[in-house]
Amino acid sequence: MYELKFNADGLIPAITVDAVTNEVLMQAYMNEEAFEKTLETGEAHYYSRSRKKLWHKGEESGHYQKVVAIYADCDNDSLLLEVNQLGGTACHTGNRSCFFNLIKTFGEKPGNLRTLRILDDTIKDRAKNPQEGSYTNYLLDKGTEKICKKVGEESTETVIAAMKRDNNELSNEIADLFYHIFVLMQSRGISYDEVLKVLESRHACGADTPAREPKPKKK
């Protein structure tokens, strides 16, 4: 049905990425049974070449992978899984991603969306495991009203930096604003991926404006 091209061993490589950040989490293999099980359950199943058996990701660690989408490449001989990684780690070493052994960098790495995921995870961890002296815990303990005041202050400082035409200061103020907005989201029980979904829905309909809906016409 899917016309996938399994190799001589009956396997096909599967690259797994975070559905929100596109961060590469791991690379494994599927046989036809693992592929069908993944389609059937919506959770990632692989074939373990070392154990020579079907492998339900998370069956021992509890770090299951909820599949959001599956793609085949142009030759139908490789798969890409977009997943929500439960438990925060995909690697058996306890690392978020299996790809943590840096060999070489070629110049400065650009910022990427993974930083927002790390910020979100850190704030969530502070909420669950408070640390003495943590500014995040201070804000969360004070509540939404205090956090909103800080968001307002950081917004004003961002505007001031922009008007001064100081881009270095502006970058720092925007980073501060991002942080406080993320704390606000934690306080209100929403995650940044919910905001990304809103942006995505607007982009899908060609929206390039923050307006949520047309203003009512005056009578």
Tab-separated table of C-alpha atoms in Angstrom:
chain	number	residue	atom	x	y	z
A	1	MET	CA	0.000	0.000	0.000
A	2	TYR	CA	2.769	2.417	0.950
A	3	GLU	CA	5.265	0.947	-1.533
A	4	LEU	CA	8.110	1.256	0.948
A	5	LYS	CA	11.454	-0.201	-0.050
A	6	PHE	CA	12.807	-2.378	2.773
A	7	ASN	CA	16.439	-3.491	2.408
A	8	ALA	CA	17.683	-7.061	1.993
A	9	ASP	CA	17.271	-7.617	5.742
A	10	GLY	CA	13.675	-6.446	5.602
A	11	LEU	CA	14.491	-3.157	7.341
A	12	ILE	CA	14.060	0.530	6.582
A	13	PRO	CA	15.878	3.361	8.425
A	14	ALA	CA	13.679	5.695	10.472
A	15	ILE	CA	14.814	9.128	11.612
A	16	THR	CA	12.812	10.517	14.534
A	17	VAL	CA	12.482	14.248	15.215
A	18	ASP	CA	10.638	16.415	17.734
A	19	ALA	CA	7.362	17.473	16.134
A	20	VAL	CA	7.647	21.030	17.470
A	21	THR	CA	11.351	21.893	17.207
A	22	ASN	CA	12.418	19.465	14.423
A	23	GLU	CA	15.301	18.454	16.714
A	24	VAL	CA	16.700	15.094	15.604
A	25	LEU	CA	16.147	12.671	18.491
A	26	MET	CA	17.335	9.333	17.160
A	27	GLN	CA	17.766	7.036	14.192
A	28	ALA	CA	16.627	3.415	14.243
A	29	TYR	CA	15.169	0.771	11.943
A	30	MET	CA	11.716	-0.614	11.288
A	31	ASN	CA	10.654	-3.870	9.755
A	32	GLU	CA	7.196	-4.234	8.261
A	33	GLU	CA	5.708	-5.351	11.589
A	34	ALA	CA	7.145	-2.346	13.442
A	35	PHE	CA	5.836	-0.021	10.756
A	36	GLU	CA	2.337	-1.511	10.923
A	37	LYS	CA	2.353	-1.417	14.737
A	38	THR	CA	3.310	2.255	14.618
A	39	LEU	CA	0.423	2.983	12.250
A	40	GLU	CA	-1.974	0.971	14.382
A	41	THR	CA	-1.080	2.390	17.808
A	42	GLY	CA	0.187	5.889	17.057
A	43	GLU	CA	3.278	5.132	19.153
A	44	ALA	CA	6.730	4.511	17.689
A	45	HIS	CA	7.767	0.883	17.252
A	46	TYR	CA	11.144	-0.137	15.874
A	47	TYR	CA	13.080	-3.312	15.181
A	48	SER	CA	16.049	-3.937	17.463
A	49	ARG	CA	18.874	-5.398	15.389
A	50	SER	CA	20.901	-6.334	18.481
A	51	ARG	CA	18.000	-8.147	20.171
A	52	LYS	CA	16.431	-9.229	16.883
A	53	LYS	CA	12.921	-8.370	18.050
A	54	LEU	CA	10.157	-5.782	17.839
A	55	TRP	CA	10.874	-2.789	20.052
A	56	HIS	CA	8.129	-0.552	21.440
A	57	LYS	CA	9.985	2.665	22.231
A	58	GLY	CA	9.538	3.444	25.933
A	59	GLU	CA	8.425	-0.039	26.957
A	60	GLU	CA	11.126	-0.119	29.646
A	61	SER	CA	11.875	3.556	30.302
A	62	GLY	CA	8.337	4.899	29.987
A	63	HIS	CA	9.652	7.479	27.498
A	64	TYR	CA	7.161	6.692	24.766
A	65	GLN	CA	7.009	8.522	21.459
A	66	LYS	CA	3.558	9.703	20.384
A	67	VAL	CA	3.670	9.916	16.602
A	68	VAL	CA	2.340	13.072	14.984
A	69	ALA	CA	3.209	12.265	11.373
A	70	ILE	CA	5.179	9.792	9.266
A	71	TYR	CA	6.869	10.690	5.981
A	72	ALA	CA	8.719	8.624	3.413
A	73	ASP	CA	11.566	10.151	1.432
A	74	CYS	CA	11.532	10.616	-2.342
A	75	ASP	CA	12.773	7.045	-2.947
A	76	ASN	CA	10.498	5.442	-0.327
A	77	ASP	CA	13.531	3.808	1.297
A	78	SER	CA	13.777	5.952	4.437
A	79	LEU	CA	11.233	7.214	6.973
A	80	LEU	CA	10.894	10.395	9.007
A	81	LEU	CA	8.803	10.337	12.183
A	82	GLU	CA	7.607	13.518	13.858
A	83	VAL	CA	6.858	12.710	17.494
A	84	ASN	CA	6.032	14.119	20.884
A	85	GLN	CA	8.745	12.669	23.113
A	86	LEU	CA	7.292	11.750	26.487
A	87	GLY	CA	9.590	11.944	29.481
A	88	GLY	CA	11.853	14.398	27.697
A	89	THR	CA	14.590	11.937	26.664
A	90	ALA	CA	14.917	9.766	23.586
A	91	CYS	CA	18.351	8.295	24.249
A	92	HIS	CA	19.040	5.372	26.584
A	93	THR	CA	21.918	7.421	28.042
A	94	GLY	CA	19.433	9.883	29.496
A	95	ASN	CA	20.215	12.570	26.939
A	96	ARG	CA	17.425	14.336	25.095
A	97	SER	CA	18.814	13.247	21.720
A	98	CYS	CA	21.053	10.371	20.698
A	99	PHE	CA	23.105	12.899	18.720
A	100	PHE	CA	25.153	14.531	21.467
A	101	ASN	CA	28.712	13.530	20.480
A	102	LEU	CA	29.980	16.708	18.839
A	103	ILE	CA	32.731	16.084	16.299
A	104	LYS	CA	33.277	19.567	14.883
A	105	THR	CA	31.532	22.880	14.358
A	106	PHE	CA	32.072	25.089	11.333
A	107	GLY	CA	31.659	28.617	12.581
A	108	GLU	CA	29.156	29.963	15.074
A	109	LYS	CA	25.924	28.021	15.357
A	110	PRO	CA	22.783	30.076	14.760
A	111	GLY	CA	20.046	30.233	17.369
A	112	ASN	CA	17.200	27.823	16.833
A	113	LEU	CA	13.811	26.835	18.156
A	114	ARG	CA	15.372	24.186	20.397
A	115	THR	CA	16.348	27.022	22.748
A	116	LEU	CA	12.668	27.786	23.330
A	117	ARG	CA	12.018	24.129	24.124
A	118	ILE	CA	14.889	24.119	26.626
A	119	LEU	CA	13.554	27.325	28.224
A	120	ASP	CA	10.072	25.836	28.429
A	121	ASP	CA	11.389	22.585	29.922
A	122	THR	CA	13.484	24.492	32.496
A	123	ILE	CA	10.536	26.585	33.661
A	124	LYS	CA	8.325	23.488	33.896
A	125	ASP	CA	11.021	21.740	35.927
A	126	ARG	CA	11.253	24.683	38.337
A	127	ALA	CA	7.480	24.517	38.805
A	128	LYS	CA	7.678	20.806	39.667
A	129	ASN	CA	10.979	20.928	41.547
A	130	PRO	CA	11.394	24.354	43.191
A	131	GLN	CA	14.945	25.529	43.850
A	132	GLU	CA	15.961	27.948	46.569
A	133	GLY	CA	16.910	31.310	45.128
A	134	SER	CA	15.271	30.612	41.758
A	135	TYR	CA	13.844	33.759	40.171
A	136	THR	CA	11.414	31.588	38.212
A	137	ASN	CA	10.065	30.106	41.444
A	138	TYR	CA	9.821	33.596	42.922
A	139	LEU	CA	7.628	34.734	40.036
A	140	LEU	CA	5.487	31.591	40.040
A	141	ASP	CA	4.971	31.895	43.806
A	142	LYS	CA	3.903	35.539	43.435
A	143	GLY	CA	1.310	34.555	40.849
A	144	THR	CA	-0.060	35.731	37.529
A	145	GLU	CA	-0.586	39.373	38.520
A	146	LYS	CA	3.088	39.840	39.439
A	147	ILE	CA	4.202	38.047	36.266
A	148	CYS	CA	1.934	40.245	34.138
A	149	LYS	CA	3.488	43.353	35.698
A	150	LYS	CA	6.933	42.064	34.748
A	151	VAL	CA	5.767	41.337	31.186
A	152	GLY	CA	4.525	44.927	31.013
A	153	GLU	CA	7.842	46.284	32.319
A	154	GLU	CA	9.865	44.189	29.866
A	155	SER	CA	7.593	45.265	26.997
A	156	THR	CA	8.252	48.915	27.856
A	157	GLU	CA	11.995	48.324	28.071
A	158	THR	CA	11.871	46.592	24.697
A	159	VAL	CA	10.161	49.613	23.145
A	160	ILE	CA	12.703	51.977	24.720
A	161	ALA	CA	15.614	49.932	23.350
A	162	ALA	CA	14.039	49.963	19.890
A	163	MET	CA	13.557	53.742	19.992
A	164	LYS	CA	17.198	54.167	21.042
A	165	ARG	CA	18.144	52.133	17.930
A	166	ASP	CA	20.430	49.981	20.065
A	167	ASN	CA	20.045	46.519	18.518
A	168	ASN	CA	22.253	44.765	21.051
A	169	GLU	CA	20.171	46.131	23.904
A	170	LEU	CA	17.006	45.378	21.942
A	171	SER	CA	18.022	41.719	21.516
A	172	ASN	CA	18.602	41.435	25.249
A	173	GLU	CA	15.293	43.097	26.121
A	174	ILE	CA	13.396	40.841	23.710
A	175	ALA	CA	15.095	37.823	25.310
A	176	ASP	CA	13.955	39.071	28.747
A	177	LEU	CA	10.444	39.537	27.374
A	178	PHE	CA	10.463	36.017	25.950
A	179	TYR	CA	11.492	34.618	29.321
A	180	HIS	CA	8.745	36.398	31.239
A	181	ILE	CA	6.142	35.422	28.640
A	182	PHE	CA	7.184	31.784	29.050
A	183	VAL	CA	6.810	32.094	32.823
A	184	LEU	CA	3.367	33.614	32.246
A	185	MET	CA	2.414	30.669	30.031
A	186	GLN	CA	3.502	28.263	32.777
A	187	SER	CA	1.465	30.229	35.309
A	188	ARG	CA	-1.608	29.979	33.109
A	189	GLY	CA	-1.063	26.342	32.188
A	190	ILE	CA	-0.322	26.644	28.477
A	191	SER	CA	2.750	25.645	26.486
A	192	TYR	CA	4.530	27.511	23.714
A	193	ASP	CA	3.527	24.870	21.173
A	194	GLU	CA	-0.086	26.018	21.612
A	195	VAL	CA	0.995	29.516	20.592
A	196	LEU	CA	2.902	28.083	17.634
A	197	LYS	CA	-0.266	26.301	16.522
A	198	VAL	CA	-2.093	29.636	16.475
A	199	LEU	CA	0.677	31.205	14.399
A	200	GLU	CA	0.689	28.192	12.106
A	201	SER	CA	-3.064	28.397	11.564
A	202	ARG	CA	-2.765	32.078	10.667
A	203	HIS	CA	0.082	31.380	8.274
A	204	ALA	CA	-1.915	28.591	6.628
A	205	CYS	CA	-4.652	31.057	5.732
A	206	GLY	CA	-2.187	33.659	4.529
A	207	ALA	CA	-2.333	35.839	7.635
A	208	ASP	CA	0.602	38.162	8.218
A	209	THR	CA	-1.098	40.358	10.787
A	210	PRO	CA	-1.633	39.957	14.548
A	211	ALA	CA	-5.350	40.746	14.115
A	212	ARG	CA	-7.384	37.827	15.450
A	213	GLU	CA	-10.621	38.658	13.671
A	214	PRO	CA	-12.137	41.541	11.724
A	215	LYS	CA	-13.232	44.493	13.802
A	216	PRO	CA	-16.993	44.991	13.853
A	217	LYS	CA	-18.234	47.583	11.403
A	218	LYS	CA	-19.602	50.793	12.833
A	219	LYS	CA	-23.330	51.235	12.338
